[in-house]
mmCIF file of C-alpha atoms in Angstrom:
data_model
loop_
_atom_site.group_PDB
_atom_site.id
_atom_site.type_symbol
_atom_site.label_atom_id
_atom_site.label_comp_id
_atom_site.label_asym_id
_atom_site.label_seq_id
_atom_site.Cartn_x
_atom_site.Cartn_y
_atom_site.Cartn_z
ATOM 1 C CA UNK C 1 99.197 173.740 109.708
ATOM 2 C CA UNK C 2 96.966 170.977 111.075
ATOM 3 C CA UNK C 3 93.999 168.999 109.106
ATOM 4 C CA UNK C 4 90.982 167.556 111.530
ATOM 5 C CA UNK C 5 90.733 163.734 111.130
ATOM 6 C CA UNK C 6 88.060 161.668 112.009
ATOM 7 C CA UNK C 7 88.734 158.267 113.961
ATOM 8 C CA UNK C 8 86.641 154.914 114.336
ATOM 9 C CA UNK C 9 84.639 156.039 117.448
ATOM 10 C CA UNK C 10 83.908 159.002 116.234
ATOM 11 C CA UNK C 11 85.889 162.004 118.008
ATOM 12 C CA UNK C 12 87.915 163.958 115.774
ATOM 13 C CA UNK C 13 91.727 164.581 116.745
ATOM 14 C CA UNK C 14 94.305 167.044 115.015
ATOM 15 C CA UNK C 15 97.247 165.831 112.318
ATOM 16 C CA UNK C 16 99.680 167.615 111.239
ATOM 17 C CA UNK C 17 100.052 167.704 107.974
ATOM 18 C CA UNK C 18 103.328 167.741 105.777
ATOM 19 C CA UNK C 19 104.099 170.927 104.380
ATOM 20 C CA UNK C 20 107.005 171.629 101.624
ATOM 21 C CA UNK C 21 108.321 175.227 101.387
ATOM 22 C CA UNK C 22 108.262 176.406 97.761
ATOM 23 C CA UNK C 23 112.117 176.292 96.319
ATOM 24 C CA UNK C 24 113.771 179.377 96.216
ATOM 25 C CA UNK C 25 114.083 181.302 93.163
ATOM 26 C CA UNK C 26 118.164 181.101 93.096
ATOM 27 C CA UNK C 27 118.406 177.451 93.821
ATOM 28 C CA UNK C 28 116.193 176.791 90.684
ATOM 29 C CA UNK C 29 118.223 178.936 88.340
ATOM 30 C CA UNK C 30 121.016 177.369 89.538
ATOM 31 C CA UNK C 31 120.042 173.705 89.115
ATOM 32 C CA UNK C 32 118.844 174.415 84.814
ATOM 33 C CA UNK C 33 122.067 175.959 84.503
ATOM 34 C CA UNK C 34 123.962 173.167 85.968
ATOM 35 C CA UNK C 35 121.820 170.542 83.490
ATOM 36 C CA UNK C 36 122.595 173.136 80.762
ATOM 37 C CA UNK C 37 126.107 173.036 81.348
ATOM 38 C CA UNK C 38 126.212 168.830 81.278
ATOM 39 C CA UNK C 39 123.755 169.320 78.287
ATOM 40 C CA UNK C 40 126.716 171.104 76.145
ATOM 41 C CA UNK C 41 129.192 168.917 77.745
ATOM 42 C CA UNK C 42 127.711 165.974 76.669
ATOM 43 C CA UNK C 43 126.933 167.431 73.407
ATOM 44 C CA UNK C 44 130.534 168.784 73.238
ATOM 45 C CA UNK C 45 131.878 165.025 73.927
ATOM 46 C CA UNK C 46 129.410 162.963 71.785
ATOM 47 C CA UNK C 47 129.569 165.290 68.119
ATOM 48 C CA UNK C 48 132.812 163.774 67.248
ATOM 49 C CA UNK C 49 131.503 160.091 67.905
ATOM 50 C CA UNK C 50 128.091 161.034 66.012
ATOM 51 C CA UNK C 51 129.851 162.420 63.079
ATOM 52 C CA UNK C 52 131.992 159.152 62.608
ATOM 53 C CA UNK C 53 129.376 156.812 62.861
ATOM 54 C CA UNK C 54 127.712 159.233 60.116
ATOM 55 C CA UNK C 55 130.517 159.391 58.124
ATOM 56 C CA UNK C 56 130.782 155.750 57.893
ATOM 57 C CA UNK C 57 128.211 155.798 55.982
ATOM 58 C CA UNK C 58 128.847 158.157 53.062
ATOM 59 C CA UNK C 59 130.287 157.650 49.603
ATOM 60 C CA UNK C 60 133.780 158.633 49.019
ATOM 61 C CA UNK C 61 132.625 161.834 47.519
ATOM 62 C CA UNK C 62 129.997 162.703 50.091
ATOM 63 C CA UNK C 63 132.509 161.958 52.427
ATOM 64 C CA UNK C 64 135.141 164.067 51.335
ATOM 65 C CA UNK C 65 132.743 167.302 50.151
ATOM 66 C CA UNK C 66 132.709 170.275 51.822
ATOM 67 C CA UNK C 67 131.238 171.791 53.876
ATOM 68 C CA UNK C 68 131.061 168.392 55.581
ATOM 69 C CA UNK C 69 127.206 167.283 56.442
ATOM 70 C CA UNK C 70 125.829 165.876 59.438
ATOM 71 C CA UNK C 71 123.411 163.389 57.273
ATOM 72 C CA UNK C 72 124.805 160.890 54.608
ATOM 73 C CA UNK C 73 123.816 161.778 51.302
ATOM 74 C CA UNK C 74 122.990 159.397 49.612
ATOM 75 C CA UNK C 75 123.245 156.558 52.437
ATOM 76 C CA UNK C 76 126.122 154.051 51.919
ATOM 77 C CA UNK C 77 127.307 150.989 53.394
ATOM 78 C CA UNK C 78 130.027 150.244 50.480
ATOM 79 C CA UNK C 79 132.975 151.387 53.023
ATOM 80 C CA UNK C 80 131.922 148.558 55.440
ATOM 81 C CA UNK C 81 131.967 146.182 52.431
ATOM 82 C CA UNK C 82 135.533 147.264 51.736
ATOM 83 C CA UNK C 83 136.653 147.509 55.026
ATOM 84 C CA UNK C 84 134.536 144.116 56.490
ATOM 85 C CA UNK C 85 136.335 142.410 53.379
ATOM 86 C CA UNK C 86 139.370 139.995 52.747
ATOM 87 C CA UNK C 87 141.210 142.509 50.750
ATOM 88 C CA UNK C 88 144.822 141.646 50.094
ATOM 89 C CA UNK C 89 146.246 144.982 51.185
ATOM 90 C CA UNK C 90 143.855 146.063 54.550
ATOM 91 C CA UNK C 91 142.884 142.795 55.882
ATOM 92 C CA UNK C 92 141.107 145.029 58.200
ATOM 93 C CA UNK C 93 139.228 141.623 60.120
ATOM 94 C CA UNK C 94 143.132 140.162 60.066
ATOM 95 C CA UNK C 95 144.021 143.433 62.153
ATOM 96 C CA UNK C 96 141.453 143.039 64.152
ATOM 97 C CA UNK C 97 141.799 140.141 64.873
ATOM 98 C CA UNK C 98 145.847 140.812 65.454
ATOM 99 C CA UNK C 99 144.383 143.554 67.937
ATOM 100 C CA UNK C 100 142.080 141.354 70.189
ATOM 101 C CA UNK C 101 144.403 138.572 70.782
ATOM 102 C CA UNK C 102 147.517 140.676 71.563
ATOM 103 C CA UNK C 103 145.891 143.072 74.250
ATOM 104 C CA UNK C 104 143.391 140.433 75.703
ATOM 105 C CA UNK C 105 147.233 138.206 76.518
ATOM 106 C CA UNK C 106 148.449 141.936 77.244
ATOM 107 C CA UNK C 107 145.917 142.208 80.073
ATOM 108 C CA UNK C 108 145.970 138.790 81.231
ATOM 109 C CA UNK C 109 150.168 138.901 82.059
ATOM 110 C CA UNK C 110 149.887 142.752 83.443
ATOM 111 C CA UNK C 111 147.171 141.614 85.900
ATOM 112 C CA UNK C 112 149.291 138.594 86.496
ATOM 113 C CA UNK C 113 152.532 140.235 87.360
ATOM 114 C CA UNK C 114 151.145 143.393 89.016
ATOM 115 C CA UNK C 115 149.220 141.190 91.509
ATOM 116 C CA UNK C 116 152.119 138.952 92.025
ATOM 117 C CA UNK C 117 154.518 142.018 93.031
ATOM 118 C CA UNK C 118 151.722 144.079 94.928
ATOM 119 C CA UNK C 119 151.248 141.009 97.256
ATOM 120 C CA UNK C 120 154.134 140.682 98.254
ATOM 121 C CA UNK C 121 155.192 144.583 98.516
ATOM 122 C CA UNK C 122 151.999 145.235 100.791
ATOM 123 C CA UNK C 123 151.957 141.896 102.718
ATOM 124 C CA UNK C 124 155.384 141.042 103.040
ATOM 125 C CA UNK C 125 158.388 141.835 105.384
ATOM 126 C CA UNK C 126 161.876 142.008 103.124
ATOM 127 C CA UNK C 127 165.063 143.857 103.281
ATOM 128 C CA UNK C 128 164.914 146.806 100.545
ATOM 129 C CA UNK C 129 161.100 146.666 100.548
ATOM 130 C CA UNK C 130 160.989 150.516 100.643
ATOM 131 C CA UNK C 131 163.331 151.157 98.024
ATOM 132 C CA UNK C 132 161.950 148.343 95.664
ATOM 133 C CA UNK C 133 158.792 150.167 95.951
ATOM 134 C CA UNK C 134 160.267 153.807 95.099
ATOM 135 C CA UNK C 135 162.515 152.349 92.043
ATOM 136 C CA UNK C 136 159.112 151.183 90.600
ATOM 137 C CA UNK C 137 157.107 154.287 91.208
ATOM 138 C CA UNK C 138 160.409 156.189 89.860
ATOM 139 C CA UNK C 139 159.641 154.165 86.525
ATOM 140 C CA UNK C 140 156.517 156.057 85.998
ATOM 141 C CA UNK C 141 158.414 158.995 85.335
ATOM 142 C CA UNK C 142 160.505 157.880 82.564
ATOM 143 C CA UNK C 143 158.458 158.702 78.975
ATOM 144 C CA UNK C 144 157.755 155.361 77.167
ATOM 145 C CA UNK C 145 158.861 157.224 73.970
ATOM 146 C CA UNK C 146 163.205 157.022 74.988
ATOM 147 C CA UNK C 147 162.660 153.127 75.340
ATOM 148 C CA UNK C 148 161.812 152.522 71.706
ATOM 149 C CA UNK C 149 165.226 152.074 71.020
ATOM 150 C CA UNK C 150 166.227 149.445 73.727
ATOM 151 C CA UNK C 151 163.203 147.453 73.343
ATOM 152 C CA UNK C 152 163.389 147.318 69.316
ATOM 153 C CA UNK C 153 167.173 145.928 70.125
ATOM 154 C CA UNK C 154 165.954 143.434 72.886
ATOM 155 C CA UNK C 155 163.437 142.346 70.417
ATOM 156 C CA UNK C 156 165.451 141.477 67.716
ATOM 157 C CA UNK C 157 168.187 139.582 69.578
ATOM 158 C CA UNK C 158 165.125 137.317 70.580
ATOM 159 C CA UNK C 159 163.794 136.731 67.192
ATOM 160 C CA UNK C 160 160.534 138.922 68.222
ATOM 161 C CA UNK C 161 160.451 140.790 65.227
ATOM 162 C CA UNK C 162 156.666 141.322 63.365
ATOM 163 C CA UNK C 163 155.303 139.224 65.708
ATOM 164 C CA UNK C 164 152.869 139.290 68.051
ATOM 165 C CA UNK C 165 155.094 138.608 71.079
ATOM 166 C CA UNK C 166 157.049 142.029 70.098
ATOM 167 C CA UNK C 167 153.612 143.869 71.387
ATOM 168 C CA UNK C 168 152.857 141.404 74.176
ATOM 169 C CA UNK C 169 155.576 140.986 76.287
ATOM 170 C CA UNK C 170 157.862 144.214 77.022
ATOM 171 C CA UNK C 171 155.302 146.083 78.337
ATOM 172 C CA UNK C 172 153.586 143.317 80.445
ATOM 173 C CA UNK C 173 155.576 144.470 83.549
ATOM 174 C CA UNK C 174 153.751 147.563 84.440
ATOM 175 C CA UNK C 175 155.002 150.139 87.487
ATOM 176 C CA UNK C 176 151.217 152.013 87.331
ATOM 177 C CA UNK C 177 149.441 148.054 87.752
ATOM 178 C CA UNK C 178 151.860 147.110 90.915
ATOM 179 C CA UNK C 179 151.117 150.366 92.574
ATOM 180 C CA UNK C 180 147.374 150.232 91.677
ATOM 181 C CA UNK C 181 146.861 147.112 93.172
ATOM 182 C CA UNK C 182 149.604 147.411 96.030
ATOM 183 C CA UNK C 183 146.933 150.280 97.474
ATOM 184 C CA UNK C 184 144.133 148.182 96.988
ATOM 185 C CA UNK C 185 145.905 145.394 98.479
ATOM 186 C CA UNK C 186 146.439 147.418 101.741
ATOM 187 C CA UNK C 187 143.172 148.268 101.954
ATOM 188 C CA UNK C 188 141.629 144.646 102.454
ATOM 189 C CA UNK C 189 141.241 143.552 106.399
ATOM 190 C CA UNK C 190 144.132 142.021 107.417
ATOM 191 C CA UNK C 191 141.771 139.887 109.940
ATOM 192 C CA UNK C 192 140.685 137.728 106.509
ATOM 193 C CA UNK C 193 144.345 136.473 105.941
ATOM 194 C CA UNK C 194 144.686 136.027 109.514
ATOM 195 C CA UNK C 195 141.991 133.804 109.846
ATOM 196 C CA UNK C 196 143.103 131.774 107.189
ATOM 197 C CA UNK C 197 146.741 131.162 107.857
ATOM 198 C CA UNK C 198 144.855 130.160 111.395
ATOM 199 C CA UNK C 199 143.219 127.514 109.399
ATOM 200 C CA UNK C 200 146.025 125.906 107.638
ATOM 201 C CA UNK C 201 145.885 128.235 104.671
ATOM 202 C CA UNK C 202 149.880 128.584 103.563
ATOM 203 C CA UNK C 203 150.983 132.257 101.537
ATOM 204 C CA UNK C 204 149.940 131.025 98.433
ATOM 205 C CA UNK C 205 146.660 129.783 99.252
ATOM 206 C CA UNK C 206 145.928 132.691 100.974
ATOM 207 C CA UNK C 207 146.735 134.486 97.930
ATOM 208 C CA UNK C 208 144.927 132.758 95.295
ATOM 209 C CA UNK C 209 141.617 131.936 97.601
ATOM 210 C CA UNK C 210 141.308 134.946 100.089
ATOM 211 C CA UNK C 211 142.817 137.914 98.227
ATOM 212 C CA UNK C 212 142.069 137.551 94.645
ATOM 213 C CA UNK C 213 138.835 136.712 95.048
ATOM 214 C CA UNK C 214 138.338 140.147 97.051
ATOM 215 C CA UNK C 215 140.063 141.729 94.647
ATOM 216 C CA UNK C 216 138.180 141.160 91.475
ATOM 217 C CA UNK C 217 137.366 144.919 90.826
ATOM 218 C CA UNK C 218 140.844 146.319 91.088
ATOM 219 C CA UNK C 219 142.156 143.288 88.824
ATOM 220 C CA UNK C 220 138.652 143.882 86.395
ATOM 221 C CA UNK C 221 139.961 147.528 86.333
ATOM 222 C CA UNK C 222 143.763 147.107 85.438
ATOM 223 C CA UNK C 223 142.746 144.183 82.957
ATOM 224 C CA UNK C 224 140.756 146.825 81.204
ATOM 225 C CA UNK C 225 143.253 149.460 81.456
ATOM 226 C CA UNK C 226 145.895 147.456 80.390
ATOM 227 C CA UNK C 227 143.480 145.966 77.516
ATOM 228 C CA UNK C 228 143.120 149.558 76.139
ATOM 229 C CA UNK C 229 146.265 150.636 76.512
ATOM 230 C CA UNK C 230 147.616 147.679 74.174
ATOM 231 C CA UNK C 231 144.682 147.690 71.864
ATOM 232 C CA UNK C 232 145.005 151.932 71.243
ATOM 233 C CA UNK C 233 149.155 151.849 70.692
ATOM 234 C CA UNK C 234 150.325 152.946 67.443
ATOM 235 C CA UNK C 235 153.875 153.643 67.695
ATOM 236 C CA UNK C 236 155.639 150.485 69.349
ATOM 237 C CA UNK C 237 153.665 148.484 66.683
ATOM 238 C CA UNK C 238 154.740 150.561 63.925
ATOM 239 C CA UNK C 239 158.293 149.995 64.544
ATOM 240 C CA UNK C 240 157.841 146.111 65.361
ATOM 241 C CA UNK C 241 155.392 145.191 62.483
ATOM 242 C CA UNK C 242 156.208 144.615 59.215
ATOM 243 C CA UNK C 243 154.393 142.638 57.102
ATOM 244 C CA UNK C 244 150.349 143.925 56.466
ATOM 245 C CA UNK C 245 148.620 140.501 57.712
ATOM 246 C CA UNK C 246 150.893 141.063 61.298
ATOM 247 C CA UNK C 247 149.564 144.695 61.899
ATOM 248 C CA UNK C 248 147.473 145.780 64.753
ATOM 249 C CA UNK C 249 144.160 147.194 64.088
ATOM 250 C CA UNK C 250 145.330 151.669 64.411
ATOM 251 C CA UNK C 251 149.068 150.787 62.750
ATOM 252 C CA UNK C 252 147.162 149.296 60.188
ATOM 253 C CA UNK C 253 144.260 151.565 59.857
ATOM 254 C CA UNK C 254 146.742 154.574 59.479
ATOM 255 C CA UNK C 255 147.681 152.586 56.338
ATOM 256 C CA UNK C 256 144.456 153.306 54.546
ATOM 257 C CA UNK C 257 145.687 157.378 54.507
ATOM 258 C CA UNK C 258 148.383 156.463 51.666
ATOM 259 C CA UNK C 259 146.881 153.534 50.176
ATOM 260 C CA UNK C 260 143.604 154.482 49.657
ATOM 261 C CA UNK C 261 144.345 158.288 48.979
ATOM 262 C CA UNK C 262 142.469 159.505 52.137
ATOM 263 C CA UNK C 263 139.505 157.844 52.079
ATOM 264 C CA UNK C 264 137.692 159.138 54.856
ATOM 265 C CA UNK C 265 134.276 156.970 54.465
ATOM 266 C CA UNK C 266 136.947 154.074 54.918
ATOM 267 C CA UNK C 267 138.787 155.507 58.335
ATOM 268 C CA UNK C 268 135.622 155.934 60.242
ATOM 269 C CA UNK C 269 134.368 152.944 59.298
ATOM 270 C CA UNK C 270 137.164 151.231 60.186
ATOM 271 C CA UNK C 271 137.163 153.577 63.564
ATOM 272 C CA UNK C 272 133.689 152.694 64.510
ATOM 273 C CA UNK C 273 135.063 148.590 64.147
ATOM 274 C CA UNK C 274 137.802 149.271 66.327
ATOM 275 C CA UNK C 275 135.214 151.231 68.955
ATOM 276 C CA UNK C 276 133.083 148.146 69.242
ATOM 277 C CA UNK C 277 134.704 146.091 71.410
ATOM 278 C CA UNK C 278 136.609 149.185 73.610
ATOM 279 C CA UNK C 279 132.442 149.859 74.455
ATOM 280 C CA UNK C 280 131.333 146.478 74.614
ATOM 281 C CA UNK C 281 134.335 145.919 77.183
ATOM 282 C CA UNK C 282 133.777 148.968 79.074
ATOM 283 C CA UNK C 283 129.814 148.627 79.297
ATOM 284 C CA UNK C 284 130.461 145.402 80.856
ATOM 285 C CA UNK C 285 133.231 146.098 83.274
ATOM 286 C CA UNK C 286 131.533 149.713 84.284
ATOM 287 C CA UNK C 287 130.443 148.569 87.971
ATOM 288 C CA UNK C 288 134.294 147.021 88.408
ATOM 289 C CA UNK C 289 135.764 149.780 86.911
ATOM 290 C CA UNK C 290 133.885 152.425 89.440
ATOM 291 C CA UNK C 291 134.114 149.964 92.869
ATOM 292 C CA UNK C 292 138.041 149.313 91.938
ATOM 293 C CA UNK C 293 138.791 153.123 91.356
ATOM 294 C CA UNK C 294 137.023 154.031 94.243
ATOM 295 C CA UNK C 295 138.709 151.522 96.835
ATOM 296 C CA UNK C 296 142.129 151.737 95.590
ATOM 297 C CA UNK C 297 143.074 154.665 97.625
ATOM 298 C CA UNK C 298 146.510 156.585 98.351
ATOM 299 C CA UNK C 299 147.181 154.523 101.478
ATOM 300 C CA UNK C 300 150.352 153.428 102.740
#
């Protein structure tokens, strides 16, 4: 198909012009049901979130009526008021508190030791290196659950007992962080490190100033793992914890089921406080999160 244009001096000359085929039949039903499909996934995905927000809001009778509705009725913030305030027995703000400060120094000694150990098991040349490496992937095998008991022991010989440190420090040497950032380690040009030990750089400084610095999306993405794996835990807390002000935010939250008679306007409100920050953190850190998982490949 051609269209007859018509120039400056007058003569006329022959363009083609673009033409788009018409999309087949097939490929069209085929796209809507694909959006279809992500439609009632996301719908699938996003109910349970919806109808805890909505819950939040409902009077302890509303809340507990059934057939449960999807609208509160009438529209109450008086579980926010009891969970938002200083009560003696859910401290709620105290929990959360308790919650924010142990997982942020949770994340902040996981990324430290992981990337201390991953250095040096995918830069350096030792005797063992090989079987150092396969004891700590053999780790990830072994369920959390069947250290309780040897932790809880270690604990209480060091005085650890319903406090903080008992939620901080045992797990802060993680097997998954070291081989996380060991494969993102190997993928980073070797050339970089080269060039600085060329300069004068020594191990250290090449390290701290070459391969951190690279780095920052594998470290953002174990921080954040490590963050919600600390701030989510129930169980270790449980057994660690005793007194209400020293509870973590879910240890604590599960509380409200016997002392408040299952008030369920009170659990999703405290639910949708506890969600805040996990989607503030995550919101922020997306771009990390995605780069990090997609660099740190199965190399090596």
């Amino acid at each position: 198909m051609s269209a007859t244009l018509e120039t400056s001096a007058g003569t006329t000359e022959d363009a083609p012009v673009s033409y788009k085929p018409p999309e087949p039949t097939k490929l069209k039903v085929r796209r809507w049901l694909r959006y279809v499909v992500l439609i009632a996934l996301a719908i699938v995905f996003i109910s349970p979130l919806i109808f805890m927000i909505v819950t939040s809001f409902k009077t302890r009778a509303d809340a507990a009526s059934l057939p449960p509705s999807w609208w509160p009725n009438p529209f109450s913030t008086d579980a926010y008021k009891t969970v938002l305030g200083a009560g003696t027995d859910t401290p709620v703000l105290r929990w959360f508190a308790n919650s924010m400060i142990a997982a942020t120094c949770h994340a902040a000694l996981v990324v430290t030791t992981s990337a201390l150990a991953a250095y040096a098991l995918a830069r350096m040349e030792f005797r063992g290196k090989k079987i150092v490496f396969g004891a700590i992937i053999a780790t990830l095998f072994v369920p959390p659950v069947i250290l309780i008991i040897p932790n809880y022991l270690i604990v209480g010989q060091l005085y650890w007992l319903d406090t903080l440190i008992a939620i901080i420090v045992p797990t802060a040497a993680s097997a998954f962080g070291v081989f996380f950032l060991r494969q993102f380690f190997i993928g980073l040009p070797v050339e970089l490190e080269e060039a600085a030990r060329l300069d004068g750089a020594n191990r250290w400084q090449v390290f701290w100033k070459v391969v951190l610095p690279l780095s920052r999306p594998a470290l953002v993405t174990l921080g954040m793992l490590a963050f919600l794996t600390n701030y989510n835990d129930f169980l270790w807390p449980v057994y660690v914890l005793f007194s209400p002000e020293n509870q973590t935010l879910p240890a604590g939250l599960s509380t409200l089921q016997t002392a408040n008679a299952v008030r369920y306007d009170l659990l999703m409100a405290g639910a949708v406080v506890a969600s805040v920050p996990v989607l503030v953190l995550y919101m922020g850190a997306q771009r990390f999160i995605i780069e990090g998982v997609s660099r740190s490949g199965l190399k090596g």
